[in-house]
Amino acid sequence: MFKSAVYSEPFLNELHSKPIEKPTPHKSIPSTLIRKKPLDLPNLDETQIIRHFHHLSQMNFGVDTGIYPLGSCTMKYNPRINEVISNWDKFSCIHPYQDESTVQGTLQMMYELEQMLKEITGMYAFSLQPAAGAHGEFLGMILTKQYHTSKNESDRINVIVPDTAHGTNPASASMAGYNVIELPSTKDGAVDVDVLEKTINDKTACFMLTNPNTLGIFESDIDEIARIVHDAGSLLYYDGANMNAIMGKARPGDMGFDIVHLNLHKTFATPHGGGGPGSGPVGVGKKLEQFLPIPRVIKKKENYHLSNDFKESIGKIKQFYGNVSVLLKAYCYITLMGGNGLKEASEVAVLNANYMKEKILQKGSYELPFRSLRKHEFVLSCESLLKKKGIRAMDIAKHLLDNGVHPPTVYFPLIVKEALMIEPTETESKYDLDCYIETLCKIADEDTEKIKDSPYNTPVRRVNEVDATKKPVLTWNQI
Amino acid sequence: MFKSAVYSEPFLNELHSKPIEKPTPHKSIPSTLIRKKPLDLPNLDETQIIRHFHHLSQMNFGVDTGIYPLGSCTMKYNPRINEVISNWDKFSCIHPYQDESTVQGTLQMMYELEQMLKEITGMYAFSLQPAAGAHGEFLGMILTKQYHTSKNESDRINVIVPDTAHGTNPASASMAGYNVIELPSTKDGAVDVDVLEKTINDKTACFMLTNPNTLGIFESDIDEIARIVHDAGSLLYYDGANMNAIMGKARPGDMGFDIVHLNLHKTFATPHGGGGPGSGPVGVGKKLEQFLPIPRVIKKKENYHLSNDFKESIGKIKQFYGNVSVLLKAYCYITLMGGNGLKEASEVAVLNANYMKEKILQKGSYELPFRSLRKHEFVLSCESLLKKKGIRAMDIAKHLLDNGVHPPTVYFPLIVKEALMIEPTETESKYDLDCYIETLCKIADEDTEKIKDSPYNTPVRRVNEVDATKKPVLTWNQI
Amino acid sequence: MKFIPNSPLKKQMLKEISLSSIDELFLDIPKSIQINHLDLPDGKSQMETEKHLRILANKNKDCNELLLFTGGGIKPHYIPAVVKSITSRSEFFTAYTPYQSEASQGFLKAMFEYQSMIASITGMDIANCSLYDGATAIGEAALMATRITKKKTFLIPSNLSSEKKSVLMNYGQGADLTIKEFTYDKKTGCINIKNLEKIIDEQCSAVYLEIPNVFGILEKNIDTIETLVHNNNSLLIIGIDPLALGVIQSPGDLGADIVIGEGRNLGNPMDFGGSSLGLFACKSKYIRQMPGRLIGLTHDADENEAFCMTLQTREQHIRRGRATSNICTNEGLCSLAAVSYLSLLGANGLQKLSEENFEKGQYLKEQIIKIDGFSEVFNGIHFNEFVIQSEKNVKEINKKLLKSNIQGGFLLESWFPSLKNTFLFGVTENHTKEDINRFIKVIKGVSNV
Amino acid sequence: MKFIPNSPLKKQMLKEISLSSIDELFLDIPKSIQINHLDLPDGKSQMETEKHLRILANKNKDCNELLLFTGGGIKPHYIPAVVKSITSRSEFFTAYTPYQSEASQGFLKAMFEYQSMIASITGMDIANCSLYDGATAIGEAALMATRITKKKTFLIPSNLSSEKKSVLMNYGQGADLTIKEFTYDKKTGCINIKNLEKIIDEQCSAVYLEIPNVFGILEKNIDTIETLVHNNNSLLIIGIDPLALGVIQSPGDLGADIVIGEGRNLGNPMDFGGSSLGLFACKSKYIRQMPGRLIGLTHDADENEAFCMTLQTREQHIRRGRATSNICTNEGLCSLAAVSYLSLLGANGLQKLSEENFEKGQYLKEQIIKIDGFSEVFNGIHFNEFVIQSEKNVKEINKKLLKSNIQGGFLLESWFPSLKNTFLFGVTENHTKEDINRFIKVIKGVSNV
Ligand SMILES: Cc1ncc(COP(=O)(O)O)c(C=O)c1O
Ligand SMILES: Cc1ncc(COP(=O)(O)O)c(C=O)c1O
């Protein structure tokens, strides 16, 4: 039994507001600049505000609410201790331009975090500056440019991505000015080495890949792929969104990747915050090190410094040094888990995924396209359900909501029809996995009408997203 | 529209537990004492625990959920800043036997809080030791005893309480060994001065009263009452649960009360915590000061000390010095509000109550027994609804729950039939008061069957409290 | 004015109820006692308040800055962040006592689980959902024993802390209890059973003892005592430190009728002695004589599982002057912290924690008595507190320790004048090996001078 | 292993899916690249981790210990406790991007309110629900201007901070933007309009300017500039500090087409430069060229109010290589802090806050220039930051201030080599009068020596 809380919560500006006072600003402000129209914000009391957001919060599903196996997103439990530590004034109330002697603790944390990430990925150096995965990708593309330019090969204008790639990969590449070439996968769901070999050439700047890929399949030909890419003078980029599958088992650096981004808000348990802040550190091989953003944290004797002393650096990709509280949480997480714990996390993440996959397949309602052994996630197709009963992946997602669990990612990767992409992570118990499996399979047997009309137990019924785009209403004033 | 969240949440010991390890305790523990049976607690993971309590929390109503006008309980908004401050390690992680030089901040806070409470109540000295209102009452009774004993009047064995008194008053008196004599109220709902005069005598140790009383009526004859009580050689005790009505308007000390307890978790906005921790400081007049519990915080020059140097003290009523974090929150609250703010709080608390009372009476479904002008709360009767439609106060309470608001106190004070005791407090907005009024009055017009079957929108339907007492099940093992 | 949304609406609201001023609302207060203002400063902003409180806070030294080895039943323990995260769910902490069960199922179920866990670790049938603290729990237990046995003499160890004794005296006086003391063995620190045998008589309602006792000693001969007490038709009441229950036999298995204890250790901060939690468990048959609130399992109108406060007829709001206790507001949120804490530990965690506390207790003591001029006072087996005698002046030693930001032992002489120059030391899982070693080094230094 | 409930169940689960070892799950990884362990320490307990982090923390000085008067667009502001209390509701902070709208109505509605408030204070039609930070927002705005105007020259003030310039350069290079600078008036610190007139040409997609600018100066002649820019068929992009909007005209009223800004100030901590929030608002007509996520109002199947992400066809997960931006994860929780913060302030609060910041800025500057050897560099009206020239060595002064636990001004020379021996000072509502006076006393002392 599950029902979400429902409140018909008014907008903040519909709550009772105290009268707005007339502006009485200082005379010395130039009259062209002084605010004339009064500000238009409600004047509320704490009680009203607390209740408003309290009600809204109860109409929102988080990892704390229940299992959240959103494929590719690695929604694992966010340890509470990390929230506490990152909230200490000593960490959160410091200014980026404070004298270095007064921020040695944070600089040490950043320095050591880089060392940890280097060890985990096998890369040569790291930048902690990017604010998210896509931001890391963009930095990666800028580094790629700088690298080829430094070798007088600015005519490398293409970036290759597999057809299973996450949308940010092509978007980042083209934002950096590259042409994006899409590589079709084999029937096994992996990179087609032959096609890659044919596609790649001296116009190729980079091949972007995640391994395991977004089907959860490990690219076993990775050695061969790396050889082909490097032989063509191209770089090989690693989208680290799937790093949770292989910590302590294999390292992108060892696989031949030149650039790596990690999603700390995925693999390293920092909360996703309903959409951020995230952090997407970028690691590179030795040949790219000199291009990394400044400042970089360096250690001299026992002291840490922010150094701008890197002449070939691409400069900055974000103001200051990254989303530091997210870095801190990831640092705490790695400290808590240790090398042994991270390995165990990957092992159980993979075990959980394969366990679910097998159990679901046994029941026969969903198909698994492509190769069988998966890493930390797997993509089902419900195409046959669509054919048989007219039920779509989205319908299944919505009815899962009625059961108090979060649906998988749907319709991604694009090459799978009616895709359900499931990533349980290692922080779910067998009990919750079993419940999920049962629920998912039961839905397949349910009455089509019932499923089409779902969800029922959420704060609202099926949301009409199409109407939202027709005449977009984005603010109170547009209602 | 309101519906509470519903989760069919298993017990903690029904969740998947890791195996219980065999005890391997130290050999040097005497064999008669060493634990033989393994402990019987589930071994869970953080994720499971967080979700469990997350689900439970959403099935609980607090002030943050909505208006909570529980008469006598003063459920006002609990400022968040107080939670933050009391959570600072500097306040919460200190040992009661630390060297005084290392806890000067907390001692100063306690000392100053006593000064503040003295000013607010007009009393001569305070003890912060009691953990709750009833605990303060009990201390008050012990002080009463000590006082009379010191005057060789140990034969004062009776304590008088009005029939409107809160249950803790007679309970505390009798726990201290007193006979309790109940005083009937006048038809106005006030103390019957004549009957009091007749009842009181040289066997009377104390008269316990709250003012305004539990009907929300100010005892305007308080001067006369105090005179009578003191003339009889008795003490006059003030139950401070209703202090929220009169801050900055009148003081129990000025009314002639000898002993006062305050409920910091009512008047001074410290959260009630689902049942505590509370704090019930006791203030006394000069003639009782020497009996107060030890240690007391004293100030010498600029330093604060815990002094046991009070020979006539009754000793201790609780280990250490009281629920210090609650004291700290109250201290913050008084600092935030200031003298002017506390007065405003009482004024608006009284305004809100009278506003609600008038508006409700205008609609005619409920009656107001006794005198009209109320302080911060008022007691309605729905006796006529019972007669007309068979609807009881409890039914109304339950149906209010369906509307996302908390019901008033019901069936108290005992002298009002089908009592609904409403205390809105000053932290509610007019908007919320108006909604509440409307809801309450609409319920009176609803179909009896529907109301009798309520609530509908809560996590469970009407709870059978009678069956719970038949064969009480208090633990997992008793299920 | 902050926290008062209707401040700007006073006129309008007054008008709607046909009044013209706030003063009219206070006409029932006689002029003679009306006041016009409070002699307190005006309200401060949140920012100012925070800054002011920070100044106060900085006059304290917390246990991260001050290494504490002070016994007395309260010590720094590690509290996992999850505990606070649960207790700061505002649905919980801004709720009142769960009078309306339908709107309080969450808290009620948590309290039911708390009762279950307390019953489980103490080995008793049932537990209530909190009293004020461990000391008042002794008082309530004494009164309950008298209600059950109709006898009025309550026996306690002479080495009960004077704070607890004082609380007990105050609780006992209303019921006219006679409180008598039995002595302890000067060698072992355990109960002097001979003396207990001598003192116990037919008026004895109950015998109270503690495991570990005030000296940190784990009583040896409970079976003898248990037989003695029960043969006398008295009750056996045991006071415990719940964190010891991972290594020691549960009081239930030892034959206790009532178990009490201070539960602050279960996930609540030291709070300068606040945030207390009175544990209270007993045998089923005494249920109707119990003090405090009980949460029971029942069902709703649809026959689904539901919880409510039960046996309220024992309580003050129903039974008034004849209630089993006057307690109303209890320590609810501290109980919630306790059930969260216990579920985080689990059986395995509690066991390990007990072991660690036991072992660190042994280790620290061994290190201290190696130092010249310090000796063990009692040879009974102790848990995480213990008594040490010093040849030098203990006050002076503590003063010097403080200069190194170490808070030394509690000076037992203030409770037991005969125990001159003795420290009560305490240590927990929260002290690292380095902490302990630092302490030893420093105390060696200051006591050599 | 902590956070991995199935650790003890591995064997059982493997068996259920007919595998015999974990290794079998990793057979698809070529042996050649398999590793056996990570060269990192083993996991620490939560207690150990906390103790370790406390050691690190103690190597920092926070802004309660260190009085900061450092400008640069980031300064200590007071954050009411309610903000954190809202953002730490775990339903919010443990959620992903709201892909499933039915299960995300709470966050979606809050983001809709955030958009509404940002649109309202900036005076623009619409706002998105965050970009990474103020600097990347300039980059995104530049790209958007090119998409709208199909022109490729982007004009910026020569006194844009070198950090922001660098970010902009990196964002611009993919679209082959030419970035040109117009100078500022050396006397006022305002834009040199003559120079701007000279530089602007038909290739100009947009002119970017900041209010207040990097020197803290409030630009005087926006109307002239606005006319100039729009007559040139270019866009006007204004960068703002939202906390100034209580006193100054909204950019919308000034004729801006796009408004960006750093929103950290709205309820987020300094976080050593993290916890950033890229504000982004614009005119309705440009909606389809906007970067970032947009939350729209719509209805559900029962025609009730509902919210969802909208116009997703602009975004990378739909449009991939042709998206308006690559942004996916944004700064959601920082936006939630911002909407909470703005609702706590309300119109009245924001206005007062702006005034206070403005006035403290004036006061501090006046006090400083009274001191011998310090003078104001620009005579334009400034907000809460300002530039001061020193006759003595600024580095030395800062070093000495640090000894009194004061962090002095930012040394502008590191961004603008021509501004030798200048400080960029900043002050906010968080600085009390006493703080300021203490600072003045100390700086007077150290600069006299
Ligand atoms: C495979 C993959 N790559 C890249 C990203 C982009 O990461 P972010 O959302 O942090 O920008 C994601 C996350 O959605 C992802 O799943
Ligand atoms: C009038 C009155 N007196 C006394 C009390 C007892 O206070 P406490 O619950 O803190 O023991 C209460 C609270 O319920 C009350 O309302």
Coordinates of N, CA, C and O in Angstrom, one line a residue, chain A residues 343-411:
Chain A
K343 N 35.5 -1.2 -4.2 CA 35.5 -2.4 -5.0 C 34.2 -3.2 -4.7 O 33.5 -3.7 -5.6
E344 N 33.9 -3.3 -3.4 CA 32.7 -4.1 -3.0 C 31.5 -3.4 -3.6 O 30.5 -4.0 -4.0
A345 N 31.5 -2.1 -3.6 CA 30.3 -1.3 -4.1 C 30.1 -1.7 -5.6 O 29.0 -2.0 -6.0
S346 N 31.2 -1.7 -6.4 CA 31.0 -2.1 -7.8 C 30.6 -3.6 -7.9 O 29.7 -3.9 -8.8
E347 N 31.2 -4.4 -7.1 CA 30.8 -5.8 -7.3 C 29.3 -6.0 -7.0 O 28.6 -6.7 -7.7
V348 N 28.9 -5.4 -5.9 CA 27.5 -5.7 -5.5 C 26.5 -4.9 -6.5 O 25.4 -5.3 -6.8
A349 N 27.0 -3.7 -7.0 CA 26.1 -3.0 -8.0 C 25.9 -3.9 -9.2 O 24.8 -4.0 -9.7
V350 N 27.0 -4.6 -9.6 CA 26.9 -5.5 -10.8 C 26.0 -6.7 -10.4 O 25.2 -7.2 -11.2
L351 N 26.3 -7.2 -9.2 CA 25.5 -8.4 -8.8 C 24.0 -8.1 -8.7 O 23.2 -8.8 -9.3
N352 N 23.7 -7.0 -8.1 CA 22.3 -6.6 -8.0 C 21.7 -6.4 -9.4 O 20.5 -6.9 -9.6
A353 N 22.4 -5.8 -10.3 CA 21.8 -5.6 -11.7 C 21.6 -7.0 -12.3 O 20.5 -7.2 -12.9
N354 N 22.6 -7.8 -12.3 CA 22.4 -9.1 -12.9 C 21.4 -10.0 -12.3 O 20.6 -10.7 -12.9
Y355 N 21.3 -9.9 -11.0 CA 20.3 -10.6 -10.2 C 18.9 -10.2 -10.7 O 18.0 -11.0 -11.0
M356 N 18.7 -8.9 -10.7 CA 17.4 -8.4 -11.2 C 17.1 -8.8 -12.6 O 16.0 -9.2 -12.9
K357 N 18.1 -8.6 -13.4 CA 17.9 -9.0 -14.9 C 17.5 -10.4 -15.0 O 16.5 -10.7 -15.7
E358 N 18.2 -11.3 -14.4 CA 17.8 -12.7 -14.5 C 16.4 -13.0 -13.9 O 15.6 -13.7 -14.6
K359 N 16.1 -12.5 -12.8 CA 14.8 -12.8 -12.2 C 13.7 -12.2 -13.0 O 12.6 -12.9 -13.1
I360 N 13.9 -11.1 -13.6 CA 12.9 -10.5 -14.5 C 12.7 -11.3 -15.7 O 11.6 -11.7 -16.1
L361 N 13.8 -11.7 -16.3 CA 13.7 -12.5 -17.6 C 13.1 -13.8 -17.3 O 12.3 -14.3 -18.2
Q362 N 13.3 -14.4 -16.1 CA 12.6 -15.7 -15.8 C 11.1 -15.6 -15.9 O 10.5 -16.5 -16.3
K363 N 10.6 -14.4 -15.6 CA 9.2 -14.3 -15.6 C 8.6 -14.1 -17.0 O 7.4 -14.1 -17.2
G364 N 9.4 -13.7 -17.9 CA 9.1 -13.7 -19.4 C 8.3 -12.6 -20.0 O 8.0 -12.6 -21.1
S365 N 8.0 -11.5 -19.2 CA 7.2 -10.4 -19.8 C 8.1 -9.4 -20.5 O 7.6 -8.7 -21.4
Y366 N 9.4 -9.3 -20.2 CA 10.2 -8.3 -20.8 C 11.4 -9.0 -21.6 O 11.8 -10.1 -21.2
E367 N 11.9 -8.3 -22.6 CA 13.0 -8.9 -23.3 C 14.3 -8.1 -23.0 O 14.2 -6.9 -22.7
L368 N 15.4 -8.8 -23.2 CA 16.7 -8.2 -23.0 C 17.4 -8.2 -24.3 O 17.9 -9.3 -24.8
P369 N 17.4 -7.1 -25.0 CA 18.1 -7.1 -26.3 C 19.6 -7.2 -26.1 O 20.1 -6.8 -25.0
F370 N 20.3 -7.7 -27.0 CA 21.8 -7.8 -27.0 C 22.3 -8.8 -26.0 O 21.6 -9.6 -25.4
R371 N 23.6 -8.7 -25.8 CA 24.3 -9.7 -25.0 C 23.8 -9.8 -23.6 O 23.2 -8.8 -23.1
S372 N 24.1 -10.9 -22.9 CA 23.4 -11.1 -21.6 C 24.2 -10.5 -20.4 O 23.6 -9.9 -19.6
L373 N 25.5 -10.8 -20.3 CA 26.1 -10.3 -19.1 C 26.2 -8.8 -19.0 O 26.7 -8.2 -20.0
R374 N 25.7 -8.3 -18.0 CA 25.7 -6.8 -17.9 C 26.5 -6.4 -16.7 O 26.9 -7.2 -15.9
K375 N 26.8 -5.1 -16.7 CA 27.5 -4.6 -15.5 C 26.5 -4.1 -14.5 O 25.6 -4.8 -14.1
H376 N 26.5 -2.8 -14.2 CA 25.7 -2.3 -13.1 C 24.3 -1.9 -13.5 O 23.5 -1.4 -12.7
E377 N 24.0 -2.0 -14.8 CA 22.7 -1.7 -15.3 C 22.3 -2.5 -16.5 O 23.2 -3.1 -17.1
F378 N 21.1 -2.6 -16.8 CA 20.7 -3.3 -18.0 C 19.4 -2.7 -18.6 O 18.7 -2.0 -17.9
V379 N 19.3 -2.9 -19.9 CA 18.1 -2.2 -20.6 C 17.2 -3.3 -21.1 O 17.6 -4.2 -21.9
L380 N 16.0 -3.2 -20.6 CA 14.9 -4.1 -21.1 C 14.1 -3.5 -22.2 O 14.1 -2.2 -22.3
S381 N 13.5 -4.3 -23.0 CA 12.6 -3.7 -24.0 C 11.2 -4.2 -23.6 O 11.0 -5.4 -23.3
C382 N 10.2 -3.4 -23.7 CA 8.9 -3.9 -23.6 C 8.1 -3.8 -24.9 O 6.9 -3.5 -24.9
E383 N 8.8 -4.0 -26.0 CA 8.2 -3.9 -27.3 C 7.1 -4.9 -27.4 O 6.1 -4.6 -28.0
S384 N 7.3 -6.1 -26.9 CA 6.3 -7.2 -27.1 C 5.0 -6.8 -26.4 O 3.9 -7.1 -26.8
L385 N 5.2 -6.2 -25.2 CA 4.0 -5.7 -24.5 C 3.2 -4.7 -25.3 O 2.0 -4.6 -25.3
L386 N 4.0 -3.8 -26.0 CA 3.4 -2.8 -26.8 C 2.6 -3.5 -27.9 O 1.4 -3.2 -28.1
K387 N 3.2 -4.5 -28.5 CA 2.5 -5.2 -29.6 C 1.3 -5.9 -29.1 O 0.2 -5.9 -29.7
K388 N 1.5 -6.7 -28.0 CA 0.4 -7.6 -27.5 C -0.7 -6.8 -26.9 O -1.9 -7.0 -27.2
K389 N -0.4 -5.8 -26.0 CA -1.4 -5.2 -25.2 C -1.5 -3.6 -25.4 O -2.3 -3.0 -24.7
G390 N -0.6 -3.1 -26.2 CA -0.6 -1.7 -26.4 C 0.0 -0.9 -25.2 O -0.2 0.3 -25.1
I391 N 0.7 -1.6 -24.4 CA 1.3 -0.9 -23.2 C 2.7 -0.4 -23.6 O 3.5 -1.2 -24.1
R392 N 3.0 0.8 -23.2 CA 4.3 1.4 -23.6 C 5.2 1.5 -22.3 O 4.7 1.4 -21.2
A393 N 6.4 1.7 -22.6 CA 7.4 1.8 -21.5 C 6.9 2.9 -20.5 O 7.0 2.8 -19.3
M394 N 6.5 4.0 -21.1 CA 6.0 5.1 -20.2 C 4.9 4.7 -19.3 O 4.8 5.2 -18.2
D395 N 4.0 3.9 -19.9 CA 2.8 3.4 -19.0 C 3.3 2.6 -17.9 O 2.8 2.7 -16.7
I396 N 4.3 1.8 -18.2 CA 4.8 1.0 -17.1 C 5.5 1.8 -16.0 O 5.3 1.7 -14.8
A397 N 6.2 2.8 -16.5 CA 6.9 3.8 -15.6 C 5.8 4.4 -14.7 O 6.0 4.5 -13.4
K398 N 4.7 4.8 -15.3 CA 3.7 5.6 -14.5 C 3.1 4.6 -13.4 O 2.8 5.1 -12.3
H399 N 2.8 3.4 -13.8 CA 2.2 2.5 -12.9 C 3.1 2.1 -11.8 O 2.7 1.8 -10.7
L400 N 4.4 2.1 -12.1 CA 5.4 1.8 -11.0 C 5.2 2.8 -9.9 O 5.3 2.5 -8.7
L401 N 5.0 4.0 -10.3 CA 4.8 5.1 -9.3 C 3.7 4.8 -8.3 O 3.8 5.2 -7.2
D402 N 2.7 4.1 -8.8 CA 1.6 3.8 -7.9 C 2.0 2.8 -6.8 O 1.3 2.7 -5.8
N403 N 3.1 2.2 -7.0 CA 3.6 1.2 -6.1 C 4.7 1.8 -5.1 O 5.3 1.0 -4.4
G404 N 4.8 3.1 -5.1 CA 5.8 3.7 -4.2 C 7.2 3.5 -4.6 O 8.1 3.6 -3.7
V405 N 7.5 3.1 -5.8 CA 8.9 3.0 -6.2 C 9.1 3.9 -7.4 O 8.1 4.3 -8.1
H406 N 10.4 4.2 -7.7 CA 10.6 5.1 -8.8 C 10.9 4.2 -10.1 O 11.5 3.2 -10.0
P407 N 10.4 4.6 -11.2 CA 10.6 3.9 -12.5 C 12.0 3.9 -12.9 O 12.8 4.8 -12.5
P408 N 12.4 3.0 -13.8 CA 13.7 3.1 -14.5 C 13.7 4.3 -15.5 O 12.7 5.0 -15.7
T409 N 14.9 4.5 -16.1 CA 15.0 5.5 -17.2 C 14.2 4.9 -18.3 O 14.3 3.7 -18.6
V410 N 13.4 5.7 -19.0 CA 12.7 5.1 -20.2 C 13.2 5.8 -21.5 O 13.7 6.9 -21.5
Y411 N 13.1 5.0 -22.6 CA 13.4 5.5 -23.9 C 14.8 5.9 -24.1 O 15.1 6.8 -24.8

